[in-house]
mmCIF file of C-alpha atoms in Angstrom:
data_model
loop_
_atom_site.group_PDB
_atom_site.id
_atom_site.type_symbol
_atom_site.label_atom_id
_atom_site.label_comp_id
_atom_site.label_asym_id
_atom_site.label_seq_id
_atom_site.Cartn_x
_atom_site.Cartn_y
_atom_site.Cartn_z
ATOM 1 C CA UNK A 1 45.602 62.227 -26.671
ATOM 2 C CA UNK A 2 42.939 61.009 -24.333
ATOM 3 C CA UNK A 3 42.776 58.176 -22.205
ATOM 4 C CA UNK A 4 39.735 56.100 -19.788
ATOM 5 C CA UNK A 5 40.986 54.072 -16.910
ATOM 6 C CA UNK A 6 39.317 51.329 -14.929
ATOM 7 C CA UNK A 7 40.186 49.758 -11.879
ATOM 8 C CA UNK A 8 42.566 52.844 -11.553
ATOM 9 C CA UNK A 9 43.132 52.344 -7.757
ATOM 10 C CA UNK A 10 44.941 56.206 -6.674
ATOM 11 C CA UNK A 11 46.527 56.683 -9.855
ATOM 12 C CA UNK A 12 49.893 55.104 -9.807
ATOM 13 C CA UNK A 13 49.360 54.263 -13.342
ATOM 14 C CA UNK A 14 47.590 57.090 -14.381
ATOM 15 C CA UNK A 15 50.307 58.721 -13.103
ATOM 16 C CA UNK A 16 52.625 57.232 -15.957
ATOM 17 C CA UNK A 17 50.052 57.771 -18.540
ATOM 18 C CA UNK A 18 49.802 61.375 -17.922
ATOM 19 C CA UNK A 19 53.691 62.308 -17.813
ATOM 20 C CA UNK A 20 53.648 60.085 -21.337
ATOM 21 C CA UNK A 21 51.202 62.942 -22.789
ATOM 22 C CA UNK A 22 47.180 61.852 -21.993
ATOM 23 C CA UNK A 23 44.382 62.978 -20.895
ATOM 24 C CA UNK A 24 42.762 60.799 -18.400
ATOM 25 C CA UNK A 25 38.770 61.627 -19.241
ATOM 26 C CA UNK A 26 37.433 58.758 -16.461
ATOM 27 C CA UNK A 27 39.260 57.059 -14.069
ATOM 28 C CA UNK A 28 36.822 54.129 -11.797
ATOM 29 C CA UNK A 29 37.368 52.371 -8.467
ATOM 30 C CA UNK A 30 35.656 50.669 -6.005
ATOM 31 C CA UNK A 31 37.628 52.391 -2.814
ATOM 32 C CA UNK A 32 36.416 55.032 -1.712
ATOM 33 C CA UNK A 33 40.028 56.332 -0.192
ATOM 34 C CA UNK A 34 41.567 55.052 -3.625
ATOM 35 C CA UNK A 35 39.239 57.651 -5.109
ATOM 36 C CA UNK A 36 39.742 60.717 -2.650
ATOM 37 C CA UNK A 37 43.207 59.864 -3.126
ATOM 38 C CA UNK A 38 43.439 59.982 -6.618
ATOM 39 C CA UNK A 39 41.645 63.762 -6.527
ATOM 40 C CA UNK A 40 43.983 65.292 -4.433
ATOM 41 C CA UNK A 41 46.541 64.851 -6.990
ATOM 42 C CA UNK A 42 44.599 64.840 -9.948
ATOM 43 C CA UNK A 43 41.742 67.011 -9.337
ATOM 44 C CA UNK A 44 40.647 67.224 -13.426
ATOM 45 C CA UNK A 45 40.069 64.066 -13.811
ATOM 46 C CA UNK A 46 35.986 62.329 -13.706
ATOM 47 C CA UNK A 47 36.523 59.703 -11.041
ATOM 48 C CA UNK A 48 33.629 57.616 -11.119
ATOM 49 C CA UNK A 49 33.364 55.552 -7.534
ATOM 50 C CA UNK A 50 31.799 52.457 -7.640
ATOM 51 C CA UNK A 51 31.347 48.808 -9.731
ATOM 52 C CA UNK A 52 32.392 48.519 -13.008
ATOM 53 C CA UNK A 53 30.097 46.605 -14.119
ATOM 54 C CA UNK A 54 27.735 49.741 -13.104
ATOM 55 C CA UNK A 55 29.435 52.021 -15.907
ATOM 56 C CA UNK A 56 27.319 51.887 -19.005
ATOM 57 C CA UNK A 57 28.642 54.863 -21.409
ATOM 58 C CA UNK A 58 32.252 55.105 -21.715
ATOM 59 C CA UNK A 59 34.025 58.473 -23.267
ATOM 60 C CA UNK A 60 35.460 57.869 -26.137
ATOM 61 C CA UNK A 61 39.773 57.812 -25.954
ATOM 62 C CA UNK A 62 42.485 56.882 -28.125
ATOM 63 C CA UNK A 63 43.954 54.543 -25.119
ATOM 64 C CA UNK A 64 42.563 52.474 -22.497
ATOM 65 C CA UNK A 65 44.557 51.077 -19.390
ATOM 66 C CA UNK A 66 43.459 48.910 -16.753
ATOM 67 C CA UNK A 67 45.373 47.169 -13.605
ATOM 68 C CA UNK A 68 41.956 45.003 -12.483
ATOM 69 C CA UNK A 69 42.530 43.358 -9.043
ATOM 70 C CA UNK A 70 44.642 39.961 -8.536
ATOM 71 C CA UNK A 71 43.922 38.622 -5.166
ATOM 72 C CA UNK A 72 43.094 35.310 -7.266
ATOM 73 C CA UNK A 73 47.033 35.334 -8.578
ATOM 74 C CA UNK A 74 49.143 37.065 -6.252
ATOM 75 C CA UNK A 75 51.628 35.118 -4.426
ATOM 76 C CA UNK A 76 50.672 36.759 -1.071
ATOM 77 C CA UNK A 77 46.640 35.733 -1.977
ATOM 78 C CA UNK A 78 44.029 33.154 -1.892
ATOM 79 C CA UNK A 79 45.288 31.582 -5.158
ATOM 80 C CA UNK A 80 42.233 30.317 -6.330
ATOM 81 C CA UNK A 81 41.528 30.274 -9.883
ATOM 82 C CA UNK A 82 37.515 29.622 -9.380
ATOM 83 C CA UNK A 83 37.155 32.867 -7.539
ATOM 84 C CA UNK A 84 35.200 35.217 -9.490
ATOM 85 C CA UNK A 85 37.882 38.679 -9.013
ATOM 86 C CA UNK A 86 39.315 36.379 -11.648
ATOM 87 C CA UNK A 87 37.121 37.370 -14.160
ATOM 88 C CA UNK A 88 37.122 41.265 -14.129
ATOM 89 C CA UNK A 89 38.890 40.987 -17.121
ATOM 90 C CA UNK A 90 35.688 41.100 -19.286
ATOM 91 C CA UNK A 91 34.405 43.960 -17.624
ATOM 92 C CA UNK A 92 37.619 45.486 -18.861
ATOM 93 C CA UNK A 93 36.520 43.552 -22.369
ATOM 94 C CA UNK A 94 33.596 45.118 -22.376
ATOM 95 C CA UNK A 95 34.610 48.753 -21.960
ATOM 96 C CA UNK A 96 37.667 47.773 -25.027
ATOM 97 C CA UNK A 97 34.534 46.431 -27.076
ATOM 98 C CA UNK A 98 32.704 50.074 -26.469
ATOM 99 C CA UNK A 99 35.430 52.262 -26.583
ATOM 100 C CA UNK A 100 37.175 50.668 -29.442
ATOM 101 C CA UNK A 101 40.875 52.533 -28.657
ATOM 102 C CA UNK A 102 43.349 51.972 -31.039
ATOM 103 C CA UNK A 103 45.863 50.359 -27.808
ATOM 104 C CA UNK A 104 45.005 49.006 -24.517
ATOM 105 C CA UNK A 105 47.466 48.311 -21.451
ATOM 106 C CA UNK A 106 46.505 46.022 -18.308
ATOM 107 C CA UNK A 107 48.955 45.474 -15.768
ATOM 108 C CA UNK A 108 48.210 42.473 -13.385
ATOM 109 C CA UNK A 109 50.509 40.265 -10.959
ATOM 110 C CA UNK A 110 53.190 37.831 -12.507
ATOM 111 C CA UNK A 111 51.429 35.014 -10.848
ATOM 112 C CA UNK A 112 49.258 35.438 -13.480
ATOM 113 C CA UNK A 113 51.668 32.815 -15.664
ATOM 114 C CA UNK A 114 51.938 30.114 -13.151
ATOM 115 C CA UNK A 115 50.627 26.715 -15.165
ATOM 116 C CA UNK A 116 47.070 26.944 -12.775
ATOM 117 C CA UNK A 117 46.215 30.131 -14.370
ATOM 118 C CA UNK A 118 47.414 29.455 -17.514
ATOM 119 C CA UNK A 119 43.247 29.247 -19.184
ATOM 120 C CA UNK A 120 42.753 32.324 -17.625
ATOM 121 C CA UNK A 121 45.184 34.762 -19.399
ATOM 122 C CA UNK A 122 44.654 32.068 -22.286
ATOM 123 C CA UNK A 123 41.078 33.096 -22.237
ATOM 124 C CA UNK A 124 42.336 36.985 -21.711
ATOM 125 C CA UNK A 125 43.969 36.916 -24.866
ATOM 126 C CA UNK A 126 40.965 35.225 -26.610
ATOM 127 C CA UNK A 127 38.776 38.165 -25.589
ATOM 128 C CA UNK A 128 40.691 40.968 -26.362
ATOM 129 C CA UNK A 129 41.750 39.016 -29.681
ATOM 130 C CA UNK A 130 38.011 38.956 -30.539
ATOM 131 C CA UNK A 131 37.387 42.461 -29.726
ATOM 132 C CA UNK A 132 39.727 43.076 -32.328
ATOM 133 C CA UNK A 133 43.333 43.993 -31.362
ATOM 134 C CA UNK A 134 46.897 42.271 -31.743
ATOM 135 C CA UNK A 135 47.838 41.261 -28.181
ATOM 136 C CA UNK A 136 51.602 40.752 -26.655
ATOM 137 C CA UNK A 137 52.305 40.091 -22.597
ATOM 138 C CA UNK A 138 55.610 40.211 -20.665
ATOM 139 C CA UNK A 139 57.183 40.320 -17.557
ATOM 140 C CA UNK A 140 58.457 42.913 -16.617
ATOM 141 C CA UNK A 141 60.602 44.188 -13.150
ATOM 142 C CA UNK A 142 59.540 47.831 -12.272
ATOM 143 C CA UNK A 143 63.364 47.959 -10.854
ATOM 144 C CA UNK A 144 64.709 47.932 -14.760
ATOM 145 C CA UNK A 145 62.569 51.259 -15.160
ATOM 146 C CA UNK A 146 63.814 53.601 -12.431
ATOM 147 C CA UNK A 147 61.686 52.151 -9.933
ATOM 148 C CA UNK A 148 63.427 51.537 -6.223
ATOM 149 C CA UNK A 149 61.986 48.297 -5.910
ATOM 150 C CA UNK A 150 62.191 44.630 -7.058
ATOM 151 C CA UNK A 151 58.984 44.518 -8.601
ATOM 152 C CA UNK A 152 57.702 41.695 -11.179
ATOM 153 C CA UNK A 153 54.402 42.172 -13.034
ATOM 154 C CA UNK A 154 53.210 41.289 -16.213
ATOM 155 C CA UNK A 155 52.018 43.782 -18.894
ATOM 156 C CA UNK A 156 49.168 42.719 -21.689
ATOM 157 C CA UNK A 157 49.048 45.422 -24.363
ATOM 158 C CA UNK A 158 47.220 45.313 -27.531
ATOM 159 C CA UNK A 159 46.861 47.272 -30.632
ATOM 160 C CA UNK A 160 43.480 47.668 -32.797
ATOM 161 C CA UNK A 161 43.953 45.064 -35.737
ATOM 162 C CA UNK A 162 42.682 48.081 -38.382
ATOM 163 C CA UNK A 163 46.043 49.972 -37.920
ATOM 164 C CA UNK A 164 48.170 47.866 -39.846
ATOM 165 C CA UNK A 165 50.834 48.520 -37.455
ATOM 166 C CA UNK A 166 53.800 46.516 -36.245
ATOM 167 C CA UNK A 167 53.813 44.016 -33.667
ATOM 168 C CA UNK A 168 54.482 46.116 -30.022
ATOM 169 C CA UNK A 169 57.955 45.772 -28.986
ATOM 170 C CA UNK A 170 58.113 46.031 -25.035
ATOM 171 C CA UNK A 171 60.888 48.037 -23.808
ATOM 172 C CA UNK A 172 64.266 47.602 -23.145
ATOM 173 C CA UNK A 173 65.268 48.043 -19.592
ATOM 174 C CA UNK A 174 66.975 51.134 -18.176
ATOM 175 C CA UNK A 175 68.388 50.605 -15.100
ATOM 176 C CA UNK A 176 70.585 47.835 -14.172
ATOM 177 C CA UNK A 177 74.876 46.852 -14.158
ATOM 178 C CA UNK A 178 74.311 46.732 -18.036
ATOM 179 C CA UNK A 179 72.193 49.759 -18.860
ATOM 180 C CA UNK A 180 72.669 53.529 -18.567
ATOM 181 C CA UNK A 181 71.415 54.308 -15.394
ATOM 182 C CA UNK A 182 72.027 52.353 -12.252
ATOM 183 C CA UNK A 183 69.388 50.781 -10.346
ATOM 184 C CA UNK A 184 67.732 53.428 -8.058
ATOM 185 C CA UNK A 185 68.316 52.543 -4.066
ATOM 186 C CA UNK A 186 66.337 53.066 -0.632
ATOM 187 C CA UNK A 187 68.727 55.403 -0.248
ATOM 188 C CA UNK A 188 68.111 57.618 -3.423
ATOM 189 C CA UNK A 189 64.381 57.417 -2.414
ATOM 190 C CA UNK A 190 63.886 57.644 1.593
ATOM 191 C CA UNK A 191 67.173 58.769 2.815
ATOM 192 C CA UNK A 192 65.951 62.471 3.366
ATOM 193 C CA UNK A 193 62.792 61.387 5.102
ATOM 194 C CA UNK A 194 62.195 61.400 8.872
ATOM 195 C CA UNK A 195 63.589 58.374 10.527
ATOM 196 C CA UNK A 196 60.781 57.314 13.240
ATOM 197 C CA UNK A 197 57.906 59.088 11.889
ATOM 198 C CA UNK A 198 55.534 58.463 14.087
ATOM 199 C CA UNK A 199 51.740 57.758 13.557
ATOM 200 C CA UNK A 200 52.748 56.861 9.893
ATOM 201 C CA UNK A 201 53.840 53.267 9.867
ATOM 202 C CA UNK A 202 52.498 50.037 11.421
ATOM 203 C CA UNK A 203 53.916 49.457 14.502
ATOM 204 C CA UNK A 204 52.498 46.198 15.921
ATOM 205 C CA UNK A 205 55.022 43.129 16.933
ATOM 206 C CA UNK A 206 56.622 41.659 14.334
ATOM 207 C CA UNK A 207 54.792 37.556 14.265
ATOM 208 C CA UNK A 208 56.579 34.485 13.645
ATOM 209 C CA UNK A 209 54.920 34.808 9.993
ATOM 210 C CA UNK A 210 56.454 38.163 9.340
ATOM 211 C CA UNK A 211 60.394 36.065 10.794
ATOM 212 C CA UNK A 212 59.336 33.368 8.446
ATOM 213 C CA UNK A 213 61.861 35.107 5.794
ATOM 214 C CA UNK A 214 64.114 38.265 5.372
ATOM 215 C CA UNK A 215 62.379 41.155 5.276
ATOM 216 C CA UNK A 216 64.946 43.316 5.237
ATOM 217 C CA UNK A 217 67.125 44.974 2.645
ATOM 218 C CA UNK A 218 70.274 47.759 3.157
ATOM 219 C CA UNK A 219 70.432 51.231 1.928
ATOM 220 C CA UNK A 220 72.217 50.704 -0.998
ATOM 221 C CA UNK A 221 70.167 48.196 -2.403
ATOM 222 C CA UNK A 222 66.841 48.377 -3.854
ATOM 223 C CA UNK A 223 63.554 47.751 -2.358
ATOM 224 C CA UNK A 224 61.723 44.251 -1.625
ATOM 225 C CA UNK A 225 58.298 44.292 -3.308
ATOM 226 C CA UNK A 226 55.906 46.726 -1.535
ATOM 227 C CA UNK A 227 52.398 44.969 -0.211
ATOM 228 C CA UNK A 228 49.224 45.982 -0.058
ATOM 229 C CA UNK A 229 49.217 44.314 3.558
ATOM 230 C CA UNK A 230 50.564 46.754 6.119
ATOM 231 C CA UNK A 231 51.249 43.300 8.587
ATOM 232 C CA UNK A 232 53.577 42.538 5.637
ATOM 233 C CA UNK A 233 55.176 45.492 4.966
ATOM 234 C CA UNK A 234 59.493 45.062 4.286
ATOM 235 C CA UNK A 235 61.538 46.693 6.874
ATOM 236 C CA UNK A 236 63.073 50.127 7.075
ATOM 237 C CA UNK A 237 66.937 49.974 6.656
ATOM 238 C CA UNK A 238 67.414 51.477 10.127
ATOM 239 C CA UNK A 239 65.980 48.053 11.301
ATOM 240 C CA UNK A 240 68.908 45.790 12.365
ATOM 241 C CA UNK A 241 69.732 42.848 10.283
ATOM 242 C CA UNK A 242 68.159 40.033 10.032
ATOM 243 C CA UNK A 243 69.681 36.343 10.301
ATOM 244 C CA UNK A 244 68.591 32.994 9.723
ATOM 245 C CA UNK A 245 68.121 30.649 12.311
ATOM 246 C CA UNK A 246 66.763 28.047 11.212
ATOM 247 C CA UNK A 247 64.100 26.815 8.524
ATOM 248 C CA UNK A 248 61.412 29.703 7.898
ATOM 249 C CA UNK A 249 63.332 31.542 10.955
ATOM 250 C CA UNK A 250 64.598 34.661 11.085
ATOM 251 C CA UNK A 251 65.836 36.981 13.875
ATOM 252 C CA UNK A 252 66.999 40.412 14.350
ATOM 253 C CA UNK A 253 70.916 40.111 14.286
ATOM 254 C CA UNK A 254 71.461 42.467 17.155
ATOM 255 C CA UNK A 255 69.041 44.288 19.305
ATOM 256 C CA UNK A 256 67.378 48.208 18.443
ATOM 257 C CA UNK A 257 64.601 50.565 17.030
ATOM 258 C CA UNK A 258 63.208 48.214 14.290
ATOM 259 C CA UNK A 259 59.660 49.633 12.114
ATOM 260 C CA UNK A 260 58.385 48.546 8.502
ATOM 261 C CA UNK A 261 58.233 51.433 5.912
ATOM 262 C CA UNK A 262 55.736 54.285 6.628
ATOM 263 C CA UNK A 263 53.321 54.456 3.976
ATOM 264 C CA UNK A 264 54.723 57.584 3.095
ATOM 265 C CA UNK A 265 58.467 56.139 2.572
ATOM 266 C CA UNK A 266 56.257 52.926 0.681
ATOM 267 C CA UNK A 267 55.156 55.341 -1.526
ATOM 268 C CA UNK A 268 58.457 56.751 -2.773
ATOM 269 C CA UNK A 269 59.609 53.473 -3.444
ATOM 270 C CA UNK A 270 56.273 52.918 -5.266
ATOM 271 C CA UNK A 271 57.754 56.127 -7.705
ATOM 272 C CA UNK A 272 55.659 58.353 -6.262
ATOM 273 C CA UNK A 273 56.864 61.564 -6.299
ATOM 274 C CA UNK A 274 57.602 63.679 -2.900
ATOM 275 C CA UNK A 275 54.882 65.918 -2.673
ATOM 276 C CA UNK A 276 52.255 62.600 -3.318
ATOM 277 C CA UNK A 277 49.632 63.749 -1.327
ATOM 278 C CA UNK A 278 47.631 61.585 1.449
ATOM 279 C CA UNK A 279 43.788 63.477 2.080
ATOM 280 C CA UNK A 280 42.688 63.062 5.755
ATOM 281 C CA UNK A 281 39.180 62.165 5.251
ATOM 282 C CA UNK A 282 36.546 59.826 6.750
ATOM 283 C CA UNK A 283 38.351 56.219 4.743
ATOM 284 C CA UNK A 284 41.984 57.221 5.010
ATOM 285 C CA UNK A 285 42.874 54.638 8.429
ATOM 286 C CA UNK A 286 46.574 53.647 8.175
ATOM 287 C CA UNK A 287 46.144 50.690 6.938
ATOM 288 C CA UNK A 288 44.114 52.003 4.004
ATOM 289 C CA UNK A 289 46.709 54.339 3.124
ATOM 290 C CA UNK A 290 49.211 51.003 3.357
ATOM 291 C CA UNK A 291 46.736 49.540 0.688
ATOM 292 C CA UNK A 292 46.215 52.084 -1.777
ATOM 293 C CA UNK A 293 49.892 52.292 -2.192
ATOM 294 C CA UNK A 294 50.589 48.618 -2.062
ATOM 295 C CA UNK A 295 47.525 48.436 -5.109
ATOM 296 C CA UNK A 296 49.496 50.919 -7.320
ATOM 297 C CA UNK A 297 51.419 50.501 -10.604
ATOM 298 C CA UNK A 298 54.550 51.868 -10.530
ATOM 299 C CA UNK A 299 54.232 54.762 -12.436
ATOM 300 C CA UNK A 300 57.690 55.209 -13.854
ATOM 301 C CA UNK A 301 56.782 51.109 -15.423
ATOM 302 C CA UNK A 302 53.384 52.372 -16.915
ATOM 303 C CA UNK A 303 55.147 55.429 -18.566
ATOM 304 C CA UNK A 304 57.612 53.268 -20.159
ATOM 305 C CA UNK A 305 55.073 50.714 -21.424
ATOM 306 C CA UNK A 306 52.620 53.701 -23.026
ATOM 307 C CA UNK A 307 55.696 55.313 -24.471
ATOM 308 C CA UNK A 308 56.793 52.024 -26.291
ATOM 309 C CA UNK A 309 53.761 51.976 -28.054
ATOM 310 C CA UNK A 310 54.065 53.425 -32.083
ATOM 311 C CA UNK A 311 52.716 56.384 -33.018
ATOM 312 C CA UNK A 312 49.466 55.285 -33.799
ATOM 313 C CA UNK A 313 48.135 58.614 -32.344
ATOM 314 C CA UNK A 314 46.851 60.887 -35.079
#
C-alpha cells in the first residue's frame, strides 16, 4: 500500500502511517530541519523540501495524508481567519484532485471548529466533496490512543465516492478509566530519562506570561499539550508545584531546580519512540528541535485513524 504526504513536518504522522502498513513514496515540507529530521529516521523515503504549491507531478498512492499548518486556528496563534496559511487546504485539494487516492486523512488543530472558522472547514468539506470523496471530521484526544498527553485535534478523512463503501467510522478510544488500557503517564514515558539534561531544554526565566496558568502536571498523570513554542513549553515533574495566587497568577509552591521538558523528553510524550533521532546539522538550534516536535502528529493517533479505515485496499 503506498502513501504521498504533504506538509509532513518530521514525520510524526508518517510515523503512524508506516507502522499501519504504507509506503510513504513523497513526503514535502517547507523546514529545512523538519526535513533532515525526517531522513534520519526514515532514510527511504523522497522528501521533497520546499512550497507546495511548487510540486507539480504527484506519485500515484492508494492514500494521501496531510497535517497543513494552523497558526490561523490554534489557540496559542494569531487567530485570524483572513490570513492566507488558512488556505493551504487547496493545495492539499489539489494534490487529492491529481492523485485521486481512494482515502485521504488531514489532521489540523481543534480550533479549527470554533464558530469564526466555521466557513473555512465548511469550505474544506466543499472541496474535497467536489473532488469526489465522502468526508467525516472529529475530535479526537491523542491521550484516548496511547498517547502521554492531553492532546485535542480534529481529524477530516474521506473516502473516494466510486468505492461504494460505508460511511468511515472513527475509532473508539483505547485508553482511559473505561477502556482496556489505562491512560499512559509522564512517568511511563520520561521516568528513565536524565533528570537535568543539560544543553537540551530551554532554560531562560520563567515570564509572568508563562505564571499566567499551571503549567505543571505530576508523574502520574498525563502530559499538558506539547507546543511548538519552546518559551511555552509545560514543566518537567521535578519542577515544584505550582499554586495560584491570584487571577492569571501562579507561583512555584516551594522553592528548587525547576526546567520545561527537553525536547527530547517532549518528544516521548509526542509518541515518539526512544531511539527518535535528532541530526546535528546547520538548522537544528534548540528551539528548532522544540518546533519540529511541537508541529508533529502524534503518531500512535494517526495509526489509529489509517487503521479505522475499511479495507478498501486491493
Amino acid at each position: 500500500m503506498k502513501a504521498v504526504s504533504l506538509f509532513s513536518g518530521c514525520g510524526g504522522s508518517d510515523a503512524g502511517v508506516i507502522s499501519a502498513g504504507f509506503e510513504i513514496m513523497m513526503a514535502n515540507d517547507k523546514l529545512a530541519y523538519a526535513r533532515d529530521t525526517y531522513q534520519a529516521n526514515h532514510p527511504e523515503t523522497d522528501y521533497v523540501l520546499g512550497d507546495v504549491s511548487k510540486i507539480e507531478l504527484f506519485p500515484s498512492a492508494q492514500l494521501l495524508v496531510g497535517c497543513y499548518p494552523c497558526q490561523g486556528f490554534s489557540q496559542g496563534g494569531v487567530r485570524q481567519p483572513s490570513r492566507g496559511i488558512n488556505q493551504l487546504y487547496l493545495e492539499f485539494a489539489r494534490a487529492l484532485r491529481a492523485i485521486k487516492p481512494k482515502a485521504f486523512v488531514v489532521e489540523n488543530v481543534s480550533g479549527m471548529v470554533r464558530k469564526n472558522f466555521a466557513h473555512l472547514l465548511e469550505d474544506q468539506f466543499r472541496v474535497f466533496k467536489e473532488a469526489g470523496y465522502c468526508v467525516k471530521a472529529e475530535v479526537l484526544n491523542a491521550a484516548d490512543y496511547g498517547v502521554p498527553q492531553e492532546r485535542k485535534r480534529i481529524l477530516i478523512v474521506g473516502i473516494r465516492d466510486d468505492l461504494g463503501v460505508d460511511e468511515y467510522q472513527f475509532p473508539k478510544p483505547t485508553h482511559g478509566d473505561a477502556f482496556e488500557h489505562s491512560r499512559v503517564t509522564i512517568r511511563e514515558a520520561i521516568g528513565d530519562m536524565e533528570e537535568w539534561p543539560e544543553g537540551e531544554f530551554y532554560a531562560r526565566e520563567f515570564h509572568w506570561y508563562y505564571l499566567s496558568r499551571d503549567r505543571r502536571r505530576g508523574w502520574e498523570d498525563v502530559s499538558k499539550t506539547i507546543v511548538a513554542n519552546p518559551r511555552h513549553v509545560p514543566l518537567h515533574p521535578m519542577s515544584p508545584k505550582l499554586i495560584k495566587k491570584q487571577h492569571n497568577e501562579w507561583a512555584f509552591e516551594t522553592e528548587g531546580r525547576a526546567r520545561r521538558f527537553s525536547y527530547r523528553e517532549a518528544a516521548r510524550l509526542q509518541g515518539f519512540p526512544e531511539g527518535f533521532s535528532f541530526p546535528d546539522t546547520s538548522a537544528g538550534s534548540l528551539d528548532m528541535r522544540y518546533k519540529v516536535v511541537g508541529n508533529a502528529v502524534p503518531p500512535q493517533l494517526f495509526e489509529a485513524v489509517v487503521r479505522a479505515l475499511p479495507p478498501i485496499w486491493d
